[in-house]
Short mmCIF file of C-alpha atoms and ligand atoms in Angstrom, two decimals:
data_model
loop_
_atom_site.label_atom_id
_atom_site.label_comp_id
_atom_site.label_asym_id
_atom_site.label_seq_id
_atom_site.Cartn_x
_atom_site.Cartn_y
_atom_site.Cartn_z
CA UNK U 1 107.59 90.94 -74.00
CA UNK U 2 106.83 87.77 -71.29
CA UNK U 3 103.33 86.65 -72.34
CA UNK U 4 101.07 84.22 -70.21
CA UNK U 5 100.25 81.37 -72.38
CA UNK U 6 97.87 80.60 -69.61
CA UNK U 7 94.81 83.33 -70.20
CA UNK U 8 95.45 85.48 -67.20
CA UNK U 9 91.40 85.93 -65.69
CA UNK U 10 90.37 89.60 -66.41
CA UNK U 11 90.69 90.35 -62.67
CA UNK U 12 94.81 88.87 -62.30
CA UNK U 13 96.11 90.95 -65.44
CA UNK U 14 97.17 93.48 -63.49
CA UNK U 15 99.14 91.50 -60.84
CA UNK U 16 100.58 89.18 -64.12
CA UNK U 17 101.57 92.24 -65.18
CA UNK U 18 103.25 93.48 -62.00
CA UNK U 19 105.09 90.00 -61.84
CA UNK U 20 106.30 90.72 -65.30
CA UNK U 21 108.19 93.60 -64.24
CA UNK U 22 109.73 92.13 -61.89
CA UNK U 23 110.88 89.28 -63.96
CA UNK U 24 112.76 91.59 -66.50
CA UNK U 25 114.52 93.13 -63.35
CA UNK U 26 114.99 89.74 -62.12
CA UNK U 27 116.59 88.76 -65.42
CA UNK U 28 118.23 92.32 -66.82
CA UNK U 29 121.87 91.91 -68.47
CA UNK U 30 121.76 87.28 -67.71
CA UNK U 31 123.74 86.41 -70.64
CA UNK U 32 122.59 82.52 -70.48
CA UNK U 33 119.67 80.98 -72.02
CA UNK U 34 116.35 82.24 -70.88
CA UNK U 35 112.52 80.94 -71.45
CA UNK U 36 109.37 82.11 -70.66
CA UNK U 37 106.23 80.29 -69.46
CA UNK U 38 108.08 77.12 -70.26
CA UNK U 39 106.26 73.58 -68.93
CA UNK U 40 108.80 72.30 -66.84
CA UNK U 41 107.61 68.30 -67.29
CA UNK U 42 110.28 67.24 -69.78
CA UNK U 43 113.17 68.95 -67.19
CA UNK U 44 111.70 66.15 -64.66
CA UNK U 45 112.40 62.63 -64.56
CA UNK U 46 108.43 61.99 -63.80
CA UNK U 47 107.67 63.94 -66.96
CA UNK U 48 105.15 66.01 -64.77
CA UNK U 49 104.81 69.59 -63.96
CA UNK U 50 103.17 73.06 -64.82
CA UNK U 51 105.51 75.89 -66.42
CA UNK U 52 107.72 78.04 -64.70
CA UNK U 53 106.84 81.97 -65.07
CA UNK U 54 110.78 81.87 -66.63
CA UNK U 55 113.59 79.21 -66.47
CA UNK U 56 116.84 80.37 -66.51
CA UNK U 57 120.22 78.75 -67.35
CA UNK U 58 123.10 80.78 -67.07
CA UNK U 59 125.93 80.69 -68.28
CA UNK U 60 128.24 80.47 -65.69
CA UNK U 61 128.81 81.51 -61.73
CA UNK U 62 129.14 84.88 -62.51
CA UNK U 63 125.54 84.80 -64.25
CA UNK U 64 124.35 83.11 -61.28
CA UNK U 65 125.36 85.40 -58.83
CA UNK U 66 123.94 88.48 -60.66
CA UNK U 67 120.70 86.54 -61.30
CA UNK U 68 120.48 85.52 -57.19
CA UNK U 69 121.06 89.87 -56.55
CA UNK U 70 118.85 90.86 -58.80
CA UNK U 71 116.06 88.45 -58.26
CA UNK U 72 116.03 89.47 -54.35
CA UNK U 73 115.87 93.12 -55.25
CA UNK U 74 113.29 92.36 -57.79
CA UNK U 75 111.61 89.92 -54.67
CA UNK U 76 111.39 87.07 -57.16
CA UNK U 77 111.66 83.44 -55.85
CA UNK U 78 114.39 81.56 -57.03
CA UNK U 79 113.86 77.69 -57.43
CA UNK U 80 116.69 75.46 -58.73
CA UNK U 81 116.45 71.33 -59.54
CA UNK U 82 117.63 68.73 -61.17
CA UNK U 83 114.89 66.71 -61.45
CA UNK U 84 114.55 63.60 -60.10
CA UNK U 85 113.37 63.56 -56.71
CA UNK U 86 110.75 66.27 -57.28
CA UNK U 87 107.06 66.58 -58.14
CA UNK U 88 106.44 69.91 -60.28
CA UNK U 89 102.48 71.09 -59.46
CA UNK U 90 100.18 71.31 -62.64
CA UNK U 91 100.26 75.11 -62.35
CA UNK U 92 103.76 74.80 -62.38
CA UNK U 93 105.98 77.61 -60.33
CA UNK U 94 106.04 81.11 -59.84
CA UNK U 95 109.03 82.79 -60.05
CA UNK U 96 112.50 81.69 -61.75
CA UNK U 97 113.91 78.15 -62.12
CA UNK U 98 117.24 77.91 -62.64
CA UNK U 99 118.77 75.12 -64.46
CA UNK U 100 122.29 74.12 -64.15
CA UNK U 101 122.76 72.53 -67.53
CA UNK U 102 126.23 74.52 -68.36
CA UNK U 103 127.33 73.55 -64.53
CA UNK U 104 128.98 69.87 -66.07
CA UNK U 105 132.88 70.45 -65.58
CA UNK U 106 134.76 67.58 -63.82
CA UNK U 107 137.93 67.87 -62.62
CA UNK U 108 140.91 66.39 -60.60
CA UNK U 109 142.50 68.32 -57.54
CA UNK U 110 144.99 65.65 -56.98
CA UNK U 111 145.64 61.65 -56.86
CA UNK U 112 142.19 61.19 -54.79
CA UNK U 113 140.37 64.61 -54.76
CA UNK U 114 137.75 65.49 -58.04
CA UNK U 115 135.66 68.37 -57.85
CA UNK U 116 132.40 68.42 -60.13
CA UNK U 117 130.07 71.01 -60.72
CA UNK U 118 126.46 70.78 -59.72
CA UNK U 119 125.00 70.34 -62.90
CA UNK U 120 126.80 67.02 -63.34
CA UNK U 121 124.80 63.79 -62.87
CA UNK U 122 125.82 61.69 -60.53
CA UNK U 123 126.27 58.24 -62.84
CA UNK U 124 128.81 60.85 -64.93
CA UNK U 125 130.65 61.31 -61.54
CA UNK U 126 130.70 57.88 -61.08
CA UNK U 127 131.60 56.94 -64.79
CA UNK U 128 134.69 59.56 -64.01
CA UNK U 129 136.00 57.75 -61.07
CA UNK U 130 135.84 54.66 -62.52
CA UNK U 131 137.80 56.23 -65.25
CA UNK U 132 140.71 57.16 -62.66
CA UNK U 133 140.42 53.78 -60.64
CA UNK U 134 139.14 55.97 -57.45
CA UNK U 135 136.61 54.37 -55.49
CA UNK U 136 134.04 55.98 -53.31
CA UNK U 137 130.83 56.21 -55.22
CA UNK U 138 130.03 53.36 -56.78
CA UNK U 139 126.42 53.51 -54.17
CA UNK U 140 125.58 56.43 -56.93
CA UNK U 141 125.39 53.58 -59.21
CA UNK U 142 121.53 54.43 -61.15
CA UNK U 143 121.05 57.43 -58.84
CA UNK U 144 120.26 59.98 -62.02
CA UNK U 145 120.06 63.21 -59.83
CA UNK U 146 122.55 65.80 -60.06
CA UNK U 147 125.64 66.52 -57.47
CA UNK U 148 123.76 69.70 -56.08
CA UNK U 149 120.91 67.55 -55.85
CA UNK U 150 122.52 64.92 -54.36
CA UNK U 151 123.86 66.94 -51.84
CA UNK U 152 120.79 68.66 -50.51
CA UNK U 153 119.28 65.00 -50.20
CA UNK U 154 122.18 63.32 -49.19
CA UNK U 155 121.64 61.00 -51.95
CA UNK U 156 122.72 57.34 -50.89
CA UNK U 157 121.16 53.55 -50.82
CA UNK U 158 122.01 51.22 -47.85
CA UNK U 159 125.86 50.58 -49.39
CA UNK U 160 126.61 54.54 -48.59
CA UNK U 161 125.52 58.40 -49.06
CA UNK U 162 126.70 61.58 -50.06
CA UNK U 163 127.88 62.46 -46.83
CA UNK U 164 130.83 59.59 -46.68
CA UNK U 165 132.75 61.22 -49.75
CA UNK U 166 131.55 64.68 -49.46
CA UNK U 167 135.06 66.86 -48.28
CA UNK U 168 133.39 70.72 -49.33
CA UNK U 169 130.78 72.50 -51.42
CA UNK U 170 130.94 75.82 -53.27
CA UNK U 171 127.77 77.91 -53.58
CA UNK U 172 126.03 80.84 -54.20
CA UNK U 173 124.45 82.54 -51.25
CA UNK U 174 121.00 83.75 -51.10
CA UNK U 175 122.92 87.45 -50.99
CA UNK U 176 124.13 86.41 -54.28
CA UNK U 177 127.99 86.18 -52.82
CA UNK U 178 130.47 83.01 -53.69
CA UNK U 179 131.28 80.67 -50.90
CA UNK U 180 132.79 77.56 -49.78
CA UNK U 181 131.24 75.21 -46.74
CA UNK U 182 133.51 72.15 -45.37
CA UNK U 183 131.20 69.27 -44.96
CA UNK U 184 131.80 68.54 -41.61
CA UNK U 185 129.94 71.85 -41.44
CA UNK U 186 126.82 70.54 -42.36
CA UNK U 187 124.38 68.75 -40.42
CA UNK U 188 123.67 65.27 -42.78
CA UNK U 189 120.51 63.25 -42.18
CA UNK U 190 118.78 60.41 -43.81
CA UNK U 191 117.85 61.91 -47.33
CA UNK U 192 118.67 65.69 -45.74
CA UNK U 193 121.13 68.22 -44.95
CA UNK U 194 121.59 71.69 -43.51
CA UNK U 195 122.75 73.86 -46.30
CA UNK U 196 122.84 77.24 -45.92
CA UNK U 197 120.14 78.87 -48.50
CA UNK U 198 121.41 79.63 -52.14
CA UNK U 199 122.54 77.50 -54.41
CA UNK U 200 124.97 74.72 -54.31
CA UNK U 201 127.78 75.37 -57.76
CA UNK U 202 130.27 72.10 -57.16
CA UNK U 203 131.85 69.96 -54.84
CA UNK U 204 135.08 68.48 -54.12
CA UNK U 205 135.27 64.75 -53.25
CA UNK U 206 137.20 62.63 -51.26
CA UNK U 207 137.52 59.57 -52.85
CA UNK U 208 140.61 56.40 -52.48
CA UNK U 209 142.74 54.53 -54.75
CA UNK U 210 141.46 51.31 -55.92
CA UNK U 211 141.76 49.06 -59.12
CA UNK U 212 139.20 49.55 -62.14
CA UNK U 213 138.04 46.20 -61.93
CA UNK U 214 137.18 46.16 -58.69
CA UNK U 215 134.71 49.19 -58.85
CA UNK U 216 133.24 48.11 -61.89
CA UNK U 217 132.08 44.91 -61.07
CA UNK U 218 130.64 46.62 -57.84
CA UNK U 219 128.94 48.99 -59.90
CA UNK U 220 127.35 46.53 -62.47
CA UNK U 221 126.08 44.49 -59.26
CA UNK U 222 124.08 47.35 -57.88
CA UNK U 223 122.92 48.42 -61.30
CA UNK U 224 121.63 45.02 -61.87
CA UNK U 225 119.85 45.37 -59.01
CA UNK U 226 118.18 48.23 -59.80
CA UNK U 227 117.08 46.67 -62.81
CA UNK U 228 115.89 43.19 -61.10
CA UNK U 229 113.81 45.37 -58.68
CA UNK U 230 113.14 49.16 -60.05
CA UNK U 231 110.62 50.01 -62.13
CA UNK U 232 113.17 51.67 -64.67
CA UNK U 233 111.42 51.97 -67.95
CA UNK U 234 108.55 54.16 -66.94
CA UNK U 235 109.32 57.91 -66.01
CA UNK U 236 108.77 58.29 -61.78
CA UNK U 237 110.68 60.04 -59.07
CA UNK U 238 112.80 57.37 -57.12
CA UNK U 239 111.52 56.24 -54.01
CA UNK U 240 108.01 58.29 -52.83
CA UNK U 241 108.94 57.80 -49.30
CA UNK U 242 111.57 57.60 -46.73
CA UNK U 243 112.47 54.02 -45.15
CA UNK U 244 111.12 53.98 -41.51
CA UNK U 245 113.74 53.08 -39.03
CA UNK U 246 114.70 49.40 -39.37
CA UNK U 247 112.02 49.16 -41.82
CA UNK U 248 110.75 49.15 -45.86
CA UNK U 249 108.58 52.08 -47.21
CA UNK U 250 108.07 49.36 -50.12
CA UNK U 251 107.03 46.14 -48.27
CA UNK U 252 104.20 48.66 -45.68
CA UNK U 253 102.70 49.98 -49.21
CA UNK U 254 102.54 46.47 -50.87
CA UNK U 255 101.38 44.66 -47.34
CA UNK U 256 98.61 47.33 -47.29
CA UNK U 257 97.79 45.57 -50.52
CA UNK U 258 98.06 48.85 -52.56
CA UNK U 259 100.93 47.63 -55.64
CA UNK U 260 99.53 48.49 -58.45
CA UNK U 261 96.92 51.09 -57.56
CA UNK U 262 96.50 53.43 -59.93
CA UNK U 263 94.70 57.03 -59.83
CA UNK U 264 94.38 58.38 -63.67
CA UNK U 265 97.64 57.46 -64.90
CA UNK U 266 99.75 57.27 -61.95
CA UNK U 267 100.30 53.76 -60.62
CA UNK U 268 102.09 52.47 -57.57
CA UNK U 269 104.28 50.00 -59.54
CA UNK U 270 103.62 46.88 -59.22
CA UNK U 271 107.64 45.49 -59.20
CA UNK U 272 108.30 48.34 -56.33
CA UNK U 273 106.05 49.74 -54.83
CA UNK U 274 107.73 52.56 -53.15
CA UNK U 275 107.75 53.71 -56.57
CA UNK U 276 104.68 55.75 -58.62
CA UNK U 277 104.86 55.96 -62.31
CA UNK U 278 103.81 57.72 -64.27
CA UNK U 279 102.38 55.54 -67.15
CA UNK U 280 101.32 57.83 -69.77
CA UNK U 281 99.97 61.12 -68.80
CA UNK U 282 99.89 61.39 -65.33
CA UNK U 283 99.16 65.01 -63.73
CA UNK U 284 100.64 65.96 -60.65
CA UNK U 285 96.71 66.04 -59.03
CA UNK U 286 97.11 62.29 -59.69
CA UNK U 287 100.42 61.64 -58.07
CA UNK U 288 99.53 63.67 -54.84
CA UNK U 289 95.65 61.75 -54.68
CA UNK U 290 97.55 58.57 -54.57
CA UNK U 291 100.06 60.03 -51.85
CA UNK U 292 97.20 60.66 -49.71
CA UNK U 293 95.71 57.45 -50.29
CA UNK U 294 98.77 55.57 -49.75
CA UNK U 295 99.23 57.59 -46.10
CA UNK U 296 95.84 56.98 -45.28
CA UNK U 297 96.04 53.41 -45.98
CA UNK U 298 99.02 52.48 -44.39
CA UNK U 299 97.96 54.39 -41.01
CA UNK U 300 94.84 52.54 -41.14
CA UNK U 301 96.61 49.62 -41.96
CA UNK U 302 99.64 49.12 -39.77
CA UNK U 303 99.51 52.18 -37.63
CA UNK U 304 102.81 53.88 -39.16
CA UNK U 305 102.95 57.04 -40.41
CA UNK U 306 105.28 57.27 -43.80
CA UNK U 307 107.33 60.26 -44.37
CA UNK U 308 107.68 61.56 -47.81
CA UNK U 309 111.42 61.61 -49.57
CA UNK U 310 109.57 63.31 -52.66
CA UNK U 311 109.76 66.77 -53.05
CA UNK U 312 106.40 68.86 -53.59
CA UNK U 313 106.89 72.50 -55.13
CA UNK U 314 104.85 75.01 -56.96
CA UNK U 315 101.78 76.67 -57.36
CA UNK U 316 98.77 74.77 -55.32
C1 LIG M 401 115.06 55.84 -60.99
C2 LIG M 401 115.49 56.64 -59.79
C3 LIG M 401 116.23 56.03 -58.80
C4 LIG M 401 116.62 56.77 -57.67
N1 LIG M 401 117.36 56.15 -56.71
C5 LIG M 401 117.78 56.86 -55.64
C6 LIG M 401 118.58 56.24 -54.61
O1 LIG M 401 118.90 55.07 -54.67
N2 LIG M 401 118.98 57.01 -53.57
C7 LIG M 401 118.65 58.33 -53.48
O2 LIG M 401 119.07 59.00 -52.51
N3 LIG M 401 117.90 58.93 -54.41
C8 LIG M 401 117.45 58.24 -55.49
N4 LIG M 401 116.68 58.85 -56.45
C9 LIG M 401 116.22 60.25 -56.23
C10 LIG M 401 117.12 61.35 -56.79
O3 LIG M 401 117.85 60.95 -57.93
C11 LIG M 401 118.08 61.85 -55.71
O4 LIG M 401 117.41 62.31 -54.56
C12 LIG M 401 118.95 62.99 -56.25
O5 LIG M 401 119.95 63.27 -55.32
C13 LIG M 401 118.15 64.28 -56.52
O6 LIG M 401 118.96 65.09 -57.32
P1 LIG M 401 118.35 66.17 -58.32
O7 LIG M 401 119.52 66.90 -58.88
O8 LIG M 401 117.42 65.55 -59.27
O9 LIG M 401 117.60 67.12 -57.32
P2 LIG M 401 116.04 67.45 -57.28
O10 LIG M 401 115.31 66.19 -57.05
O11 LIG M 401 115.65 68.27 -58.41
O12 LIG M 401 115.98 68.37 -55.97
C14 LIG M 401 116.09 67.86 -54.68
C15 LIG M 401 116.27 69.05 -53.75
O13 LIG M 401 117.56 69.60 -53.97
C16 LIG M 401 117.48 70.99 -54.30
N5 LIG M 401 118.57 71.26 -55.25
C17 LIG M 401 118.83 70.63 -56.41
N6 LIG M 401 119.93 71.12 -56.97
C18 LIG M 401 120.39 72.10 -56.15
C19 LIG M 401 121.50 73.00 -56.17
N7 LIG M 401 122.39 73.01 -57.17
N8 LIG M 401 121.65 73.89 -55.16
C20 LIG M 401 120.76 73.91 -54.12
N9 LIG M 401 119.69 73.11 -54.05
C21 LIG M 401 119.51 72.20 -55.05
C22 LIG M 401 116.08 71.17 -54.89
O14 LIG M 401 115.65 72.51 -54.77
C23 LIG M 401 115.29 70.19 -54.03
O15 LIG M 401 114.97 70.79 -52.79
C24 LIG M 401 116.27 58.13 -57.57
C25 LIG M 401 115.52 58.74 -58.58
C26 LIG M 401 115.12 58.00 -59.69
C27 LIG M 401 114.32 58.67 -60.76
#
C-alpha cells in the first residue's frame, strides 16, 4: 500500500487517496525498481529537494514505454532528471520521477559514431572517447549531467555544446511510442532545445579521429579550470543563470557586491559567484530567496535583467 510519510491534513485524505489509485495504475506490471514517497535530495547534485509521490527506474525501454501509456491513462505527470541543473521544491513533486540509472550502455556504430544511452554521464562519455582517440567532447570536461540532460540544455561552455556533436536522439514519446529525431531537426539555443515531449533514451554522436594525447591534455586543461575557478567541493547546481549576450552572469552578481551572500545555508560562493551552494542544509525556500534577491539586486544595480539556466520543479 503507498503511504504518505507526510501526515496528509484530515481534509486532503481523500484526494491522497485518489492520487494513490492512480499511481498503482500508473505503475501496474513496471518490472524496474520502484519507491514511494522517496526525498529526492540525494538524486540531486544540490542535495536539495522534497520527495517524489513515487520514483521509478525501469528497467529498460520497454518498461519505459508502458510506464509513459499507463501514466497518461492514469493522468499522472511524468518528470524525468538527472540532476544537476535542477532545483527540487521542499514539498518535492507530485506525480512519478523517472530515473534513468539502468539507461548507461555505450556503444560504437562505427570508426567515429558512439551512441550512449541517456542515463550515462557525460564525463563517462567523454572518458569513452578518449578511450577510442575520438575527439569531439572534451567541452563536457566536469559537466556531471547526464546525455538526456545534456541534450534538453544543450549542455556546453564557451569551447562548444551539445549541439556541435549531436547527429540523432532516440526517445520515448509522450504517447508512450519509440522514436528517432535527426538533430538538425531540433531547434538548439543557448542552454535550450526544442524536443518534442517524452523522454529522451540515447543518442548517437558524431565525433572525429584524433590522437589520445591530444584530447587528454585538452581535457585536463579545462578540468583544471574548473577547479581554479568552480566552487567544486560543496554540492550546487552549475551555473544559476544564463550569460547575457557578450556578457558574465558571474562578474554582474559579484559587481553588485553580492559573493558570498548567504540566506540560511545557501551562499552565493564566494570563488564564483554564478554559483549557490549549498553549505550544509540548505532548503530549496533558501535557494529561491536568494534568486530573488540576486534579480532584484542586479536590476537595481546595473539595470539588466538575469535569466535563470536553473531549473525550478515541484510542488510550490
Ligand atoms: C559542478 C557543475 C558544473 C556544471 N557545468 C556546466 C557547464 O559547464 N555547462 C553546462 O551546460 N552545464 C553545466 N552544469 C549543469 C548541468 O550539468 C547540465 O545542464 C546538464 O546538461 C544537465 O543534465 P542532467 O542530466 O543533470 O539534467 P537535469 O538538470 O536533471 O535536467 C535538465 C532538464 O532536462 C530534462 N531531462 C533530463 N533528462 C532527460 C531525458 N532523459 N529526457 C527528457 N528530458 C530530460 C529535465 O526534465 C530538465 O528539464 C554544471 C553542473 C554542475 C553541478
Amino acid at each position: 500500500m503507498v503511504r504518505n510519510v507526510q501526515r496528509p491534513k484530515q481534509g486532503d485524505a481523500h484526494l491522497r487517496l485518489k492520487v494513490s489509485k492512480k499511481l498503482f495504475a500508473a505503475i501496474k506490471g513496471i518490472r524496474g525498481e520502484i519507491k514511494f514517497f522517496e526525498p529526492l535530495s540525494p538524486l540531486t547534485s544540490f542535495r536539495i529537494g522534497g520527495p517524489a509521490d513515487a520514483v521509478v527506474f525501469p528497467k529498460d525501454v520497454n518498461d519505459l514505454c508502458q510506464l509513459v501509456r499507463q501514466a497518461r491513462g492514469a493522468h499522472v505527470p511524468i518528470f524525468v532528471f538527472g540532476g544537476t541543473n535542477v532545483l527540487i521544491r521542499d514539498r518535492g513533486i507530485r506525480g512519478i520521477v523517472v530515473n534513468l540509472k539502468q539507461f548507461t550502455h555505450i556503444r560504437d556504430e562505427s570508426d567515429d559514431m558512439v551512441f550512449a544511452e541517456a542515463g550515462v554521464r557525460m564525463p563517462l562519455l567523454l572518458q569513452h572517447s578518449i578511450n577510442r582517440s575520438l575527439s569531439g567532447l572534451e567541452w563536457a570536461a566536469g559537466i556531471p549531467g547526464t546525455v538526456g540532460g545534456g541534450v534538453i540544455m544543450n549542455a556546453g561552455t564557451r569551447l562548444g555544446e551539445m549541439k556541435d556533436v549531436l547527429h540523432a536522439i532516440e526517445m520515448v514519446d509522450a504517447r508512450g511510442s519509440l522514436m528517432i529525431r535527426q538533430a538538425a531537426d531540433l531547434l538548439f539555443g543557448y542552454r535550450r532545445a526544442q524536443v518534442p515531449k517524452g523522454v529522451i533514451v540515447g543518442a548517437w554522436f558524431q565525433l572525429t579521429r584524433s590522437t589520445r594525447k591530444k584530447i587528454e591534455a585538452l581535457t585536463k586543461s579545462y578540468l583544471q579550470y574548473r577547479k581554479n575557478t568552480q566552487p567544486l567541493t560543496l554540492p550546487n547546481a552549475g551555473s544559476i543563470f544564463k550569460n547575457p549576450p557578450r556578457g558574465s552572469a558571474g562578474r554582474l552578481i559579484e559587481e553588485a557586491g553580492l559573493k558570498g551572500a548567504k540566506v540560511g545555508d545557501a551562499q552565493i560562493s564566494p570563488k564564483h559567484a554564478n554559483f549557490i551552494v549549498n553549505t550544509g542544509h540548505a532548503r530549496a525556500a533558501d535557494v529561491i530567496r536568494l534568486i530573488q534577491k540576486i534579480r532584484r539586486t542586479v536590476i537595481q544595480k546595473t539595470g539588466k535583467t538575469l535569466q535563470l539556466e536553473l531549473k525550478i520543479v515541484g510542488e510550490r
